[in-house]
Amino acid sequence: MAASISFCLNPSDFSPSLYPFKYLPTIRRFRCYSSLRDSSQTPQLLKSAVTGVTEILRLFSSGKDRPDNTKYIERDEPSISGIEDVMMVLKSDYDNAYFVSGNFTPTIYAEDCIFEDPTIRFRGRDLYSRNLKLLVPFFDRPSIVLQKIEKGINSQTNFVLATWELRTYLKLPWKPLISIGGSTVYDLGDELKIVRHAESWNVSAIEAVAQIFTPSFERKDNMLI
């Protein structure tokens, strides 16, 4: 999503995995999108293109807006004593549309948290924040709807699973409409900090990027948000 179809910076430690399927047996009543694509199928050329666009956005950001030193909005650190507390903070972040507003609660993430989606994988909470801030100015009438959020436990880790739908126009001359459904797995470490933020989409990476280049008037699902 935001930093997803987004143009995230790409360190060299790419080793994607489709997390929701790994955890599905441990969550009852959860039905995942039947068309979710494995990020390992994403062409390397597309991953490189996503990285290149991110670099261009970063370089052309005005000096005063370039977030070399990430500063977060001052807020009280939430008290986390269990998975339910993490879920409450995440739900609040979704209410704030954090994927398209950049307004999220950084203290629930480990500093070296891994972020991944079907096009990219990188490490670092601050880097994630900077990438979000690069994209926010390009969104027009964005909407991110949380459909479901639930907790799960398996033999390896505790985690939270959220399913959502994203719709936004982009401020480009041809007014492309981005419409993606998906899920995000938030893996929790020993201190209940999020150590991995892994997205899956109901479209392939190629289909998602193709939406950027499709004029909204050509989209059958083009409806005002």
XYZ file of C-alpha atoms in Angstrom:
225
model
C 0.000 0.000 0.000
C 1.200 3.427 0.683
C 4.735 2.472 0.875
C 3.615 -0.574 -1.014
C 2.657 0.333 -4.509
C 4.755 2.904 -3.177
C 8.092 3.556 -4.222
C 10.132 2.245 -1.332
C 13.904 2.231 -1.086
C 15.375 -1.191 -1.615
C 18.251 -2.515 0.475
C 19.856 -5.668 -0.862
C 18.414 -8.125 1.671
C 15.349 -9.090 -0.411
C 13.892 -12.448 0.521
C 10.100 -12.156 0.279
C 7.587 -14.589 1.689
C 3.808 -14.565 1.663
C 3.082 -14.328 5.361
C -0.690 -14.623 5.613
C -0.700 -18.139 4.130
C 1.942 -19.197 6.645
C -0.392 -18.291 9.486
C -3.817 -19.153 8.123
C -4.114 -22.516 9.935
C -3.846 -20.726 13.300
C -6.705 -18.276 12.714
C -10.193 -19.713 12.666
C -12.898 -18.249 10.465
C -10.368 -16.142 8.513
C -10.776 -16.312 4.740
C -8.008 -14.860 2.683
C -8.275 -13.508 -0.855
C -8.110 -16.454 -3.219
C -6.161 -14.389 -5.719
C -3.363 -13.149 -3.463
C -0.077 -13.335 -5.335
C 3.261 -14.544 -3.980
C 5.786 -11.720 -4.067
C 8.461 -14.172 -5.201
C 6.739 -14.099 -8.613
C 7.407 -10.386 -9.051
C 9.885 -9.764 -11.891
C 13.223 -8.363 -10.776
C 12.912 -5.615 -13.388
C 9.721 -4.380 -11.731
C 11.356 -4.379 -8.300
C 14.236 -2.345 -9.705
C 11.809 0.096 -11.326
C 10.006 0.639 -8.017
C 13.341 1.338 -6.354
C 14.318 3.768 -9.099
C 11.095 5.760 -8.828
C 11.587 6.056 -5.079
C 15.067 7.444 -5.585
C 13.743 9.991 -8.085
C 11.039 11.109 -5.645
C 13.561 11.442 -2.863
C 16.055 13.415 -4.956
C 13.442 15.793 -6.320
C 11.867 16.480 -2.944
C 12.542 20.048 -1.878
C 15.413 20.453 0.548
C 13.231 21.586 3.412
C 10.897 18.639 2.930
C 13.525 15.968 2.531
C 13.210 13.870 5.667
C 16.863 13.082 6.316
C 16.161 13.148 10.022
C 12.758 11.661 10.675
C 10.686 13.541 13.233
C 7.535 11.964 14.572
C 4.434 13.712 15.801
C 4.730 14.108 19.554
C 2.357 11.724 21.319
C 2.267 9.724 24.501
C 3.787 6.274 24.135
C 0.965 3.745 24.430
C 1.062 1.243 27.257
C 1.451 -2.220 25.736
C 0.939 -5.256 27.956
C -0.609 -7.703 25.500
C -1.535 -8.358 21.881
C -4.920 -6.708 22.431
C -3.152 -3.416 23.196
C -1.189 -3.644 19.945
C -4.433 -4.296 18.081
C -6.049 -1.215 19.632
C -3.143 1.004 18.543
C -3.172 -0.464 15.035
C -6.927 0.079 14.768
C -6.391 3.702 15.785
C -3.693 4.042 13.118
C -6.080 2.642 10.508
C -8.704 5.143 11.685
C -6.065 7.789 10.934
C -5.546 6.195 7.495
C -1.841 5.780 8.250
C -1.026 4.179 4.896
C -2.122 7.302 3.042
C -1.570 9.965 5.707
C 1.790 8.884 7.131
C 0.308 9.355 10.601
C 1.172 6.182 12.502
C 2.400 5.196 15.973
C 6.141 4.504 15.544
C 6.733 3.352 19.119
C 4.935 0.043 18.551
C 7.507 -0.880 15.873
C 11.048 -2.096 16.459
C 13.621 0.301 15.026
C 14.902 -2.410 12.676
C 11.429 -3.667 11.714
C 11.244 -5.345 8.294
C 8.683 -3.957 5.839
C 7.727 -5.906 2.740
C 5.088 -6.156 0.037
C 4.898 -7.842 -3.390
C 7.370 -5.359 -4.904
C 9.914 -4.561 -2.236
C 11.539 -5.441 1.069
C 13.524 -3.151 3.363
C 14.446 -2.707 6.990
C 13.947 0.284 9.276
C 11.065 2.104 10.949
C 12.502 5.516 10.085
C 12.913 4.558 6.432
C 9.283 3.454 6.308
C 8.183 6.793 7.740
C 10.252 8.706 5.190
C 8.846 6.671 2.312
C 5.289 7.349 3.456
C 5.993 11.074 3.616
C 7.314 11.000 0.057
C 4.032 9.568 -1.203
C 1.389 11.466 0.763
C 1.513 14.587 -1.476
C 0.646 12.431 -4.517
C -2.624 11.078 -3.075
C -5.977 12.582 -4.049
C -9.116 11.634 -2.098
C -7.446 8.613 -0.476
C -9.392 6.018 1.463
C -8.162 3.026 3.446
C -10.877 0.869 5.013
C -10.026 -1.665 7.712
C -12.256 -4.673 7.126
C -11.019 -6.940 9.879
C -8.265 -7.160 12.465
C -7.494 -10.211 14.585
C -4.727 -11.799 16.582
C -3.025 -15.122 16.076
C -0.408 -17.267 17.749
C 1.694 -20.051 16.305
C 4.759 -21.957 17.419
C 7.101 -19.290 16.065
C 5.594 -15.899 16.874
C 2.618 -13.831 17.959
C 1.082 -11.704 15.238
C -1.820 -9.475 14.252
C -3.550 -9.866 10.894
C -5.463 -7.002 9.278
C -7.422 -7.020 6.029
C -8.177 -3.765 4.225
C -9.172 -2.009 1.016
C -7.289 0.941 -0.456
C -8.619 3.446 -2.993
C -6.954 6.654 -4.039
C -6.483 8.787 -7.102
C -2.988 10.026 -7.854
C -2.178 13.636 -8.638
C -0.953 12.911 -12.139
C -2.291 14.396 -15.405
C -4.220 11.224 -16.301
C -5.736 10.893 -12.779
C -5.061 7.177 -12.249
C -7.164 5.333 -9.702
C -5.415 2.886 -7.377
C -7.776 0.240 -6.031
C -6.258 -2.645 -4.099
C -7.491 -5.053 -1.462
C -5.094 -6.950 0.717
C -3.862 -7.956 4.133
C -0.996 -7.077 6.435
C 0.638 -9.375 8.968
C 2.282 -7.675 11.931
C 4.766 -10.066 13.545
C 5.484 -9.288 17.194
C 8.801 -9.737 18.976
C 9.426 -10.743 22.575
C 8.709 -7.206 23.816
C 5.491 -7.003 21.763
C 7.122 -4.638 19.289
C 6.257 -5.163 15.620
C 9.331 -6.723 14.007
C 7.827 -7.462 10.606
C 5.138 -5.678 8.558
C 4.286 -7.912 5.578
C 1.649 -7.028 2.978
C -0.165 -9.180 0.435
C -2.452 -7.879 -2.310
C -5.408 -9.284 -4.238
C -3.690 -8.273 -7.478
C -0.231 -9.048 -8.770
C 2.567 -6.512 -8.463
C 2.440 -5.963 -12.233
C -1.310 -5.317 -12.126
C -0.875 -2.903 -9.216
C 1.826 -0.883 -10.961
C -0.206 -0.930 -14.198
C -2.964 0.952 -12.379
C -0.588 3.915 -12.051
C -0.421 4.220 -15.843
C -4.138 3.664 -16.538
C -6.283 6.822 -16.895
C -9.172 6.715 -14.444
C -11.766 7.247 -17.199
C -10.723 3.881 -18.646
C -11.323 2.038 -15.373
C -14.606 0.164 -15.014
C -14.439 0.562 -11.230
C -13.891 4.316 -11.411
C -16.246 5.789 -8.837
C -15.863 8.875 -6.722
C -14.662 8.075 -3.236
